[in-house]
Short mmCIF file of C-alpha atoms in Angstrom, two decimals:
data_model
loop_
_atom_site.label_atom_id
_atom_site.label_comp_id
_atom_site.label_asym_id
_atom_site.label_seq_id
_atom_site.Cartn_x
_atom_site.Cartn_y
_atom_site.Cartn_z
CA UNK A 85 0.03 0.05 0.03
CA UNK A 86 1.12 3.61 -0.45
CA UNK A 87 1.80 6.23 2.18
CA UNK A 88 -1.30 5.68 4.59
CA UNK A 89 0.32 3.76 2.17
CA UNK A 90 2.47 7.11 1.62
CA UNK A 91 1.36 8.36 5.27
CA UNK A 92 0.80 4.72 5.95
CA UNK A 93 3.62 2.89 3.32
CA UNK A 94 6.11 4.66 5.13
CA UNK A 95 3.07 3.73 7.09
CA UNK A 96 3.77 0.14 6.33
CA UNK A 97 7.16 -0.65 5.04
CA UNK A 98 9.02 -0.73 8.32
CA UNK A 99 8.46 -4.12 9.94
CA UNK A 100 10.91 -5.69 12.52
CA UNK A 101 11.49 -6.42 16.14
CA UNK A 102 12.78 -3.69 18.57
CA UNK A 103 16.43 -3.58 17.76
CA UNK A 104 18.20 -0.67 19.40
CA UNK A 105 17.89 1.60 22.39
CA UNK A 106 21.10 3.47 22.58
CA UNK A 107 22.94 6.68 22.35
CA UNK A 108 24.86 8.32 19.55
CA UNK A 109 28.18 10.20 19.90
CA UNK A 110 31.10 9.41 22.05
CA UNK A 111 30.84 8.13 25.59
CA UNK A 112 32.39 11.35 26.75
CA UNK A 113 29.77 13.58 25.05
CA UNK A 114 27.03 11.42 26.55
CA UNK A 115 28.47 11.57 30.03
CA UNK A 116 28.98 15.33 29.77
CA UNK A 117 27.18 17.27 32.62
CA UNK A 118 27.71 20.58 31.09
CA UNK A 119 25.98 20.09 27.73
CA UNK A 120 22.39 19.68 26.80
CA UNK A 121 20.71 16.36 25.70
CA UNK A 122 18.15 16.00 23.01
CA UNK A 123 16.13 12.64 23.13
CA UNK A 124 15.48 11.61 19.61
CA UNK A 125 13.17 8.66 18.78
CA UNK A 126 13.01 7.28 15.30
CA UNK A 127 11.61 4.20 13.51
CA UNK A 128 14.40 3.00 11.17
CA UNK A 129 16.13 0.06 12.82
CA UNK A 130 19.48 -0.97 11.33
CA UNK A 131 18.37 -4.52 10.67
CA UNK A 132 15.25 -3.55 8.56
CA UNK A 133 16.22 -0.07 7.29
CA UNK A 134 19.84 -0.10 7.05
CA UNK A 135 20.47 2.82 4.70
CA UNK A 136 18.12 5.02 6.47
CA UNK A 137 19.60 4.20 9.83
CA UNK A 138 22.99 4.96 8.53
CA UNK A 139 21.91 8.38 7.23
CA UNK A 140 20.33 9.19 10.49
CA UNK A 141 23.44 8.13 12.44
CA UNK A 142 25.66 10.28 10.21
CA UNK A 143 23.54 13.38 10.54
CA UNK A 144 23.64 13.01 14.28
CA UNK A 145 27.40 12.63 14.32
CA UNK A 146 27.78 15.73 12.16
CA UNK A 147 25.42 17.72 14.38
CA UNK A 148 27.08 16.76 17.49
CA UNK A 149 30.52 17.74 15.99
CA UNK A 150 29.26 21.25 14.96
CA UNK A 151 27.40 21.62 18.37
CA UNK A 152 29.78 20.28 21.06
CA UNK A 153 27.48 21.46 23.87
CA UNK A 154 24.52 19.24 22.62
CA UNK A 155 24.31 15.47 22.86
CA UNK A 156 21.64 13.55 20.86
CA UNK A 157 20.32 10.44 22.87
CA UNK A 158 18.87 8.14 20.16
CA UNK A 159 16.03 5.45 20.77
CA UNK A 160 15.09 3.38 17.77
CA UNK A 161 12.18 1.06 17.46
CA UNK A 162 10.22 -0.72 14.74
CA UNK A 163 7.28 0.83 13.08
CA UNK A 164 4.29 -0.54 15.06
CA UNK A 165 6.16 -0.48 18.35
CA UNK A 166 7.09 3.18 17.69
CA UNK A 167 3.50 4.09 17.28
CA UNK A 168 2.44 2.26 20.38
CA UNK A 169 5.29 3.84 22.47
CA UNK A 170 4.35 7.30 21.22
CA UNK A 171 0.89 6.91 22.51
CA UNK A 172 2.05 5.75 25.87
CA UNK A 173 4.54 8.59 26.25
CA UNK A 174 2.15 11.18 25.21
CA UNK A 175 -0.24 10.21 28.01
CA UNK A 176 2.38 10.93 30.55
CA UNK A 177 3.85 14.04 28.93
CA UNK A 178 7.19 12.17 28.38
CA UNK A 179 7.47 12.41 24.67
CA UNK A 180 10.96 12.61 23.32
CA UNK A 181 12.33 16.00 22.45
CA UNK A 182 12.17 15.05 18.78
CA UNK A 183 10.38 12.29 17.18
CA UNK A 184 8.77 10.98 14.05
CA UNK A 185 5.15 11.50 13.12
CA UNK A 186 2.76 11.14 10.09
CA UNK A 187 0.66 13.87 8.59
CA UNK A 188 -3.10 14.36 8.73
CA UNK A 189 -5.19 12.01 10.83
CA UNK A 190 -2.31 10.57 12.74
CA UNK A 191 -0.83 13.83 13.93
CA UNK A 192 -3.89 15.77 14.70
CA UNK A 193 -4.69 14.22 18.17
CA UNK A 194 -1.21 15.14 19.26
CA UNK A 195 -1.59 18.66 18.11
CA UNK A 196 -5.20 19.00 19.58
CA UNK A 197 -3.62 17.76 22.97
CA UNK A 198 -0.94 20.34 22.93
CA UNK A 199 1.72 17.66 22.56
CA UNK A 200 3.65 18.90 19.52
CA UNK A 201 5.19 22.47 19.10
CA UNK A 202 4.56 24.75 16.27
CA UNK A 203 7.47 24.82 13.80
CA UNK A 204 6.30 27.94 11.84
CA UNK A 205 9.40 29.82 12.68
CA UNK A 206 11.57 27.25 11.04
CA UNK A 207 9.57 27.44 7.66
CA UNK A 208 9.92 31.29 8.03
CA UNK A 209 13.73 30.93 8.59
CA UNK A 210 16.34 28.56 7.28
CA UNK A 211 13.73 26.18 5.79
CA UNK A 212 11.77 29.01 3.88
CA UNK A 213 11.00 27.63 0.39
CA UNK A 214 12.85 24.48 0.86
CA UNK A 215 9.99 22.00 0.70
CA UNK A 216 8.17 20.79 -2.34
CA UNK A 217 4.75 22.47 -2.64
CA UNK A 218 2.00 20.69 -0.60
CA UNK A 219 4.29 18.59 1.60
CA UNK A 220 4.82 20.85 4.69
CA UNK A 221 1.22 21.95 4.36
CA UNK A 222 0.09 18.32 5.01
CA UNK A 223 1.56 18.89 8.46
CA UNK A 224 -0.48 21.93 9.21
CA UNK A 225 -3.48 22.27 11.77
CA UNK A 226 -5.39 25.42 11.72
CA UNK A 227 -2.80 27.16 9.59
CA UNK A 228 0.19 26.17 11.80
CA UNK A 229 2.72 23.54 11.01
CA UNK A 230 3.47 20.88 13.66
CA UNK A 231 5.75 18.60 11.72
CA UNK A 232 8.34 18.73 8.87
CA UNK A 233 8.18 15.94 6.18
CA UNK A 234 11.20 13.90 5.31
CA UNK A 235 10.02 11.72 2.40
CA UNK A 236 7.49 12.34 -0.39
CA UNK A 237 5.66 10.05 -2.91
CA UNK A 238 3.67 11.10 -5.95
CA UNK A 239 1.62 8.88 -8.28
CA UNK A 240 2.62 8.87 -11.91
CA UNK A 241 1.75 6.65 -14.92
CA UNK A 242 4.62 4.32 -15.72
CA UNK A 243 4.56 2.94 -19.20
CA UNK A 244 6.28 0.47 -21.48
CA UNK A 245 8.04 2.42 -24.27
CA UNK A 246 8.60 -0.73 -26.37
CA UNK A 247 4.97 -1.42 -26.42
CA UNK A 248 4.11 2.04 -27.10
CA UNK A 249 6.52 2.20 -30.08
CA UNK A 250 5.28 -1.06 -31.47
CA UNK A 251 1.78 0.33 -31.77
CA UNK A 252 2.70 3.76 -32.84
CA UNK A 253 1.65 5.83 -29.83
CA UNK A 254 3.57 8.23 -27.62
CA UNK A 255 3.26 9.40 -24.13
CA UNK A 256 0.21 11.55 -23.96
CA UNK A 257 -0.06 15.29 -23.37
CA UNK A 258 -3.81 15.38 -23.43
CA UNK A 259 -6.55 13.11 -22.09
CA UNK A 260 -7.74 12.74 -25.74
CA UNK A 261 -4.34 11.32 -26.54
CA UNK A 262 -4.54 9.03 -23.50
CA UNK A 263 -7.91 7.70 -24.72
CA UNK A 264 -6.52 7.03 -28.15
CA UNK A 265 -3.64 5.00 -26.55
CA UNK A 266 -6.13 2.98 -24.69
CA UNK A 267 -8.39 2.40 -27.82
CA UNK A 268 -5.29 1.50 -29.91
CA UNK A 269 -3.85 -1.04 -27.51
CA UNK A 270 -7.08 -2.66 -26.70
CA UNK A 271 -8.00 -2.99 -30.46
CA UNK A 272 -4.57 -4.79 -30.87
CA UNK A 273 -5.25 -7.18 -28.00
CA UNK A 274 -2.93 -5.56 -25.48
CA UNK A 275 -4.20 -4.79 -21.94
CA UNK A 276 -3.83 -0.92 -21.60
CA UNK A 277 -3.61 -0.56 -17.94
CA UNK A 278 -2.47 -2.93 -15.07
CA UNK A 279 -4.89 -2.32 -12.09
CA UNK A 280 -5.29 -4.33 -8.97
CA UNK A 281 -8.48 -2.81 -7.46
CA UNK A 282 -9.01 -5.49 -4.85
CA UNK A 283 -6.87 -3.27 -2.62
CA UNK A 284 -9.10 -0.25 -3.60
CA UNK A 285 -6.44 2.53 -2.93
CA UNK A 286 -5.29 1.80 -6.23
CA UNK A 287 -8.50 2.68 -8.01
CA UNK A 288 -8.69 5.69 -5.73
CA UNK A 289 -5.57 6.99 -7.50
CA UNK A 290 -7.33 6.98 -10.85
CA UNK A 291 -10.36 8.71 -9.34
CA UNK A 292 -8.33 11.31 -7.48
CA UNK A 293 -6.59 12.35 -10.75
CA UNK A 294 -9.75 12.59 -12.54
CA UNK A 295 -11.17 14.86 -9.68
CA UNK A 296 -8.03 16.85 -9.38
CA UNK A 297 -8.14 17.68 -13.25
CA UNK A 298 -11.85 18.35 -13.50
CA UNK A 299 -12.03 19.96 -10.24
CA UNK A 300 -8.88 21.97 -11.14
CA UNK A 301 -7.01 20.98 -7.97
CA UNK A 302 -9.40 21.88 -5.18
CA UNK A 303 -12.75 20.25 -5.55
CA UNK A 304 -11.83 16.84 -3.73
CA UNK A 305 -9.91 18.31 -0.88
CA UNK A 306 -12.54 21.12 -0.30
CA UNK A 307 -15.17 18.40 -0.21
CA UNK A 308 -13.34 16.36 2.33
CA UNK A 309 -12.29 19.19 4.60
CA UNK A 310 -16.04 20.52 4.32
CA UNK A 311 -15.13 24.02 2.76
CA UNK A 312 -16.84 22.40 -0.30
CA UNK A 313 -19.17 19.51 -0.94
CA UNK A 314 -19.17 16.20 -2.84
CA UNK A 315 -22.12 17.61 -4.71
CA UNK A 316 -19.63 19.59 -6.75
CA UNK A 317 -20.44 18.53 -10.40
CA UNK A 318 -16.65 17.92 -11.02
CA UNK A 319 -16.66 15.13 -8.65
CA UNK A 320 -19.52 13.23 -10.19
CA UNK A 321 -17.95 13.98 -13.70
CA UNK A 322 -14.75 12.28 -12.44
CA UNK A 323 -16.72 9.27 -11.32
CA UNK A 324 -18.37 9.17 -14.82
CA UNK A 325 -15.04 9.30 -16.61
CA UNK A 326 -13.69 6.26 -14.46
CA UNK A 327 -16.81 4.32 -15.65
CA UNK A 328 -16.15 5.43 -19.20
CA UNK A 329 -12.64 3.99 -18.88
CA UNK A 330 -14.11 0.74 -17.57
CA UNK A 331 -16.51 0.57 -20.77
CA UNK A 332 -13.40 1.01 -22.91
CA UNK A 333 -11.67 -1.98 -21.31
CA UNK A 334 -8.89 0.13 -20.28
CA UNK A 335 -8.03 -2.00 -17.33
CA UNK A 336 -6.81 -5.62 -17.27
CA UNK A 337 -9.40 -8.32 -17.11
CA UNK A 338 -10.67 -9.08 -13.56
CA UNK A 339 -9.03 -5.96 -12.16
CA UNK A 340 -11.53 -5.63 -9.28
CA UNK A 341 -10.42 -9.00 -8.03
CA UNK A 342 -6.70 -8.51 -8.36
CA UNK A 343 -4.40 -7.34 -5.78
CA UNK A 344 -1.94 -4.49 -6.43
CA UNK A 345 1.02 -7.10 -6.39
CA UNK A 346 -0.75 -9.14 -9.10
CA UNK A 347 -1.27 -5.96 -11.22
CA UNK A 348 2.41 -4.96 -10.67
CA UNK A 349 3.56 -8.34 -11.77
CA UNK A 350 1.56 -8.16 -14.89
CA UNK A 351 3.14 -4.78 -15.82
CA UNK A 352 6.58 -6.15 -14.99
CA UNK A 353 5.92 -9.12 -17.24
CA UNK A 354 4.82 -6.78 -20.05
CA UNK A 355 1.38 -8.05 -19.99
CA UNK A 356 0.05 -4.40 -19.72
CA UNK A 357 1.35 -1.33 -21.04
CA UNK A 358 0.53 1.21 -18.23
CA UNK A 359 0.59 1.25 -14.47
CA UNK A 360 -0.41 4.21 -12.14
CA UNK A 361 1.53 4.01 -8.90
CA UNK A 362 3.66 5.88 -6.43
CA UNK A 363 7.27 6.87 -6.85
CA UNK A 364 8.16 4.40 -4.20
CA UNK A 365 8.35 1.98 -7.23
CA UNK A 366 11.07 3.84 -9.02
CA UNK A 367 13.85 1.42 -7.97
CA UNK A 368 12.05 -1.27 -10.04
CA UNK A 369 12.62 0.71 -13.13
CA UNK A 370 16.03 2.24 -12.35
CA UNK A 371 18.33 0.60 -9.65
CA UNK A 372 16.84 -2.77 -8.77
CA UNK A 373 19.31 -5.24 -9.93
CA UNK A 374 16.88 -8.17 -9.62
CA UNK A 375 14.85 -6.54 -12.59
CA UNK A 376 16.28 -7.20 -16.06
CA UNK A 377 18.07 -4.23 -17.41
CA UNK A 378 16.37 -4.48 -20.71
CA UNK A 379 12.95 -4.13 -18.98
CA UNK A 380 14.20 -1.18 -16.89
CA UNK A 381 15.36 0.55 -19.88
CA UNK A 382 12.01 0.16 -21.53
CA UNK A 383 10.06 2.06 -18.88
CA UNK A 384 9.10 5.74 -18.85
CA UNK A 385 6.51 7.76 -17.11
CA UNK A 386 4.19 10.64 -17.72
CA UNK A 387 2.14 13.00 -15.50
CA UNK A 388 -1.71 12.34 -15.66
CA UNK A 389 -2.88 14.68 -18.55
CA UNK A 390 -5.33 17.45 -18.59
CA UNK A 391 -9.01 16.14 -18.92
CA UNK A 392 -11.21 18.13 -21.32
CA UNK A 393 -8.69 20.90 -21.10
CA UNK A 394 -8.93 21.23 -17.36
CA UNK A 395 -6.34 20.82 -14.74
CA UNK A 396 -2.70 21.48 -14.00
CA UNK A 397 -0.33 18.59 -15.07
CA UNK A 398 1.99 19.86 -12.39
CA UNK A 399 -0.44 19.03 -9.79
CA UNK A 400 0.01 15.45 -8.29
CA UNK A 401 -1.69 12.94 -6.15
CA UNK A 402 0.53 11.75 -3.55
CA UNK A 403 1.69 12.57 -0.03
CA UNK A 404 4.53 12.89 2.38
CA UNK A 405 5.91 10.20 4.54
CA UNK A 406 7.20 10.43 8.06
CA UNK A 407 8.21 13.90 9.43
CA UNK A 408 9.83 15.21 12.39
CA UNK A 409 8.16 16.87 15.44
CA UNK A 410 9.35 18.78 18.53
CA UNK A 411 7.62 18.16 21.77
CA UNK A 412 5.69 21.11 23.17
CA UNK A 413 6.92 20.56 26.70
CA UNK A 414 10.55 19.81 25.80
CA UNK A 415 13.02 21.28 28.21
CA UNK A 416 15.53 21.91 25.28
CA UNK A 417 12.90 23.10 22.72
CA UNK A 418 15.08 25.60 20.91
CA UNK A 419 18.06 23.22 20.48
CA UNK A 420 15.46 20.55 19.44
CA UNK A 421 14.23 22.94 16.73
CA UNK A 422 17.75 23.69 15.67
CA UNK A 423 18.38 20.03 15.35
CA UNK A 424 15.12 19.35 13.39
CA UNK A 425 16.05 22.19 10.94
CA UNK A 426 19.73 20.73 10.56
CA UNK A 427 18.38 17.25 10.00
CA UNK A 428 15.95 18.31 7.28
CA UNK A 429 18.60 20.17 5.42
CA UNK A 430 21.12 17.31 5.69
CA UNK A 431 18.55 14.58 4.93
CA UNK A 432 17.59 15.79 1.29
CA UNK A 433 20.44 14.79 -0.89
CA UNK A 434 21.78 12.04 1.45
CA UNK A 435 18.38 10.38 1.23
CA UNK A 436 18.32 10.34 -2.59
CA UNK A 437 21.90 9.27 -3.21
CA UNK A 438 22.31 6.76 -0.26
CA UNK A 439 18.71 5.33 -0.04
CA UNK A 440 16.95 6.04 -3.23
CA UNK A 441 14.24 8.15 -1.39
CA UNK A 442 12.35 11.01 -2.91
CA UNK A 443 12.75 13.63 -0.23
CA UNK A 444 10.19 16.28 0.72
CA UNK A 445 12.64 19.10 0.19
CA UNK A 446 13.77 20.34 -3.19
CA UNK A 447 16.94 18.87 -4.56
CA UNK A 448 19.33 20.03 -7.26
CA UNK A 449 19.03 16.73 -9.32
CA UNK A 450 21.61 17.99 -11.95
CA UNK A 451 24.29 17.92 -9.15
CA UNK A 452 23.81 14.27 -8.25
CA UNK A 453 24.84 11.07 -9.92
CA UNK A 454 21.47 9.50 -10.47
CA UNK A 455 19.41 7.44 -12.96
CA UNK A 456 17.73 9.66 -15.45
CA UNK A 457 14.26 8.89 -14.28
CA UNK A 458 15.18 9.91 -10.61
CA UNK A 459 16.48 13.21 -12.11
CA UNK A 460 13.30 13.82 -14.06
CA UNK A 461 11.03 12.97 -11.04
CA UNK A 462 13.13 15.22 -8.80
CA UNK A 463 12.89 18.02 -11.58
CA UNK A 464 9.14 17.67 -11.70
CA UNK A 465 8.81 17.80 -8.11
CA UNK A 466 10.68 21.09 -8.00
CA UNK A 467 8.07 22.53 -10.30
CA UNK A 468 5.11 20.99 -8.51
CA UNK A 469 2.14 23.44 -8.20
CA UNK A 470 0.13 21.16 -5.76
CA UNK A 471 0.04 17.77 -4.10
CA UNK A 472 -3.33 16.37 -3.12
CA UNK A 473 -3.01 14.11 -0.22
CA UNK A 474 -4.37 10.51 -0.71
CA UNK A 475 -8.10 10.77 0.00
CA UNK A 476 -8.29 7.95 2.55
CA UNK A 477 -5.50 9.61 4.45
CA UNK A 478 -7.35 12.93 4.58
CA UNK A 479 -10.56 11.27 5.84
CA UNK A 480 -11.48 9.86 9.21
CA UNK A 481 -11.32 6.11 9.53
CA UNK A 482 -15.02 5.74 9.04
CA UNK A 483 -15.30 8.07 6.03
CA UNK A 484 -12.26 6.51 4.54
CA UNK A 485 -13.95 2.97 4.49
CA UNK A 486 -16.88 4.32 2.71
CA UNK A 487 -14.55 5.94 0.24
CA UNK A 488 -12.59 2.74 -0.48
CA UNK A 489 -15.71 0.61 -0.49
CA UNK A 490 -17.34 2.99 -2.98
CA UNK A 491 -14.27 3.03 -5.22
CA UNK A 492 -14.56 -0.65 -5.75
CA UNK A 493 -18.33 -0.42 -6.44
CA UNK A 494 -17.73 2.54 -8.97
CA UNK A 495 -15.08 0.53 -10.85
CA UNK A 496 -17.32 -2.48 -10.76
CA UNK A 497 -20.29 -0.29 -12.02
CA UNK A 498 -22.37 -1.37 -9.07
CA UNK A 499 -23.28 2.38 -8.33
CA UNK A 500 -23.90 5.31 -10.37
CA UNK A 501 -21.66 8.41 -10.39
CA UNK A 502 -24.43 10.12 -8.48
CA UNK A 503 -24.81 7.35 -5.85
CA UNK A 504 -20.89 7.46 -5.36
CA UNK A 505 -20.92 11.12 -4.59
CA UNK A 506 -23.98 10.95 -2.45
CA UNK A 507 -22.48 8.15 -0.35
CA UNK A 508 -19.32 10.32 0.29
CA UNK A 509 -21.32 13.49 1.16
CA UNK A 510 -23.37 11.38 3.71
CA UNK A 511 -20.30 9.87 5.20
CA UNK A 512 -18.52 13.25 5.57
CA UNK A 513 -21.43 14.97 7.11
CA UNK A 514 -21.61 12.29 9.78
CA UNK A 515 -18.04 12.94 10.87
#
């Protein structure tokens, strides 16, 4: 799944036993009675997230070297253990000075309970204009920011250039061109799009892009945050366009009963020409040595096109991964904020080159030795006008369940576009 699946992938990719509870820096620094200690808790154990762990340890070492009066005391837990401990510590006002959090629904209870400190001053200082548009905003509550994201995933349409070339089609710039690709491939017996909608969030990506383009970037988010409504005609039109694609046989046969892993396998085995997925899949098309080089060389990607001339192709569906918070009741709050600012700035390029991560901060891709596709994605992100957070991440748990169930029903043509939007509006009104 992607970050809930992006705000839960990185909501779901770390799974291991508790490995480390220890300190960074030298014994002399840790034993110092004159300096200040920042307690830092993160969720990248060396065993399951070696590259991430090494980057973090290196940043801490560098920070301590540049700030000899500050010691970072590090505790590392696996993903689920981290979440559980964070809850326990928050109830006793014993949160670490700096820790990791996720955006939106995960973070909000901590903010409402006055557990996380505002980080607005950092965004107005050294980190001003450092983040990709829409990433830091995902960590805002009531127009104040309480977390700074480290990672980012956006969804793009990956496609098989060899298949496209065989049938004389090119990456589309408009939705009409995209529909022509679908028709051409389907007529020639080639499955146009790999989709495993048994997992439902995969179908949500398609609907969200339709809604983003037809609603010109705002309609869906406005409907969810209640500044708008699911009765917006653009949201029903988006649902109608999804069913038009189903009628065109755009998706692989049996898509509503296939998992995302099965759909991915079909794309990787060249049984479908296109696959809409998050950039967490980039290594499969660039650096993953387990994937044949010939296949990796044959894969390109394109941004979801404008629909009926509407929408900005620099607007993406996606979301940030984990971010850093500073505890509101920290005894070393200013030092903690300085560490967070330092960490974010150091993390950017290191995370790309050492771990293949797409960071939430802007990166000068031309200065790095990276595969072309990484460079292209990073360049696109630097020009991003908007990132719409995954719909089920934006919603409460109950409303998200309705959304995912209705996505599968929409693709299965078990509901009309009007019934689809009405069910969402009802669920959101009941929150």
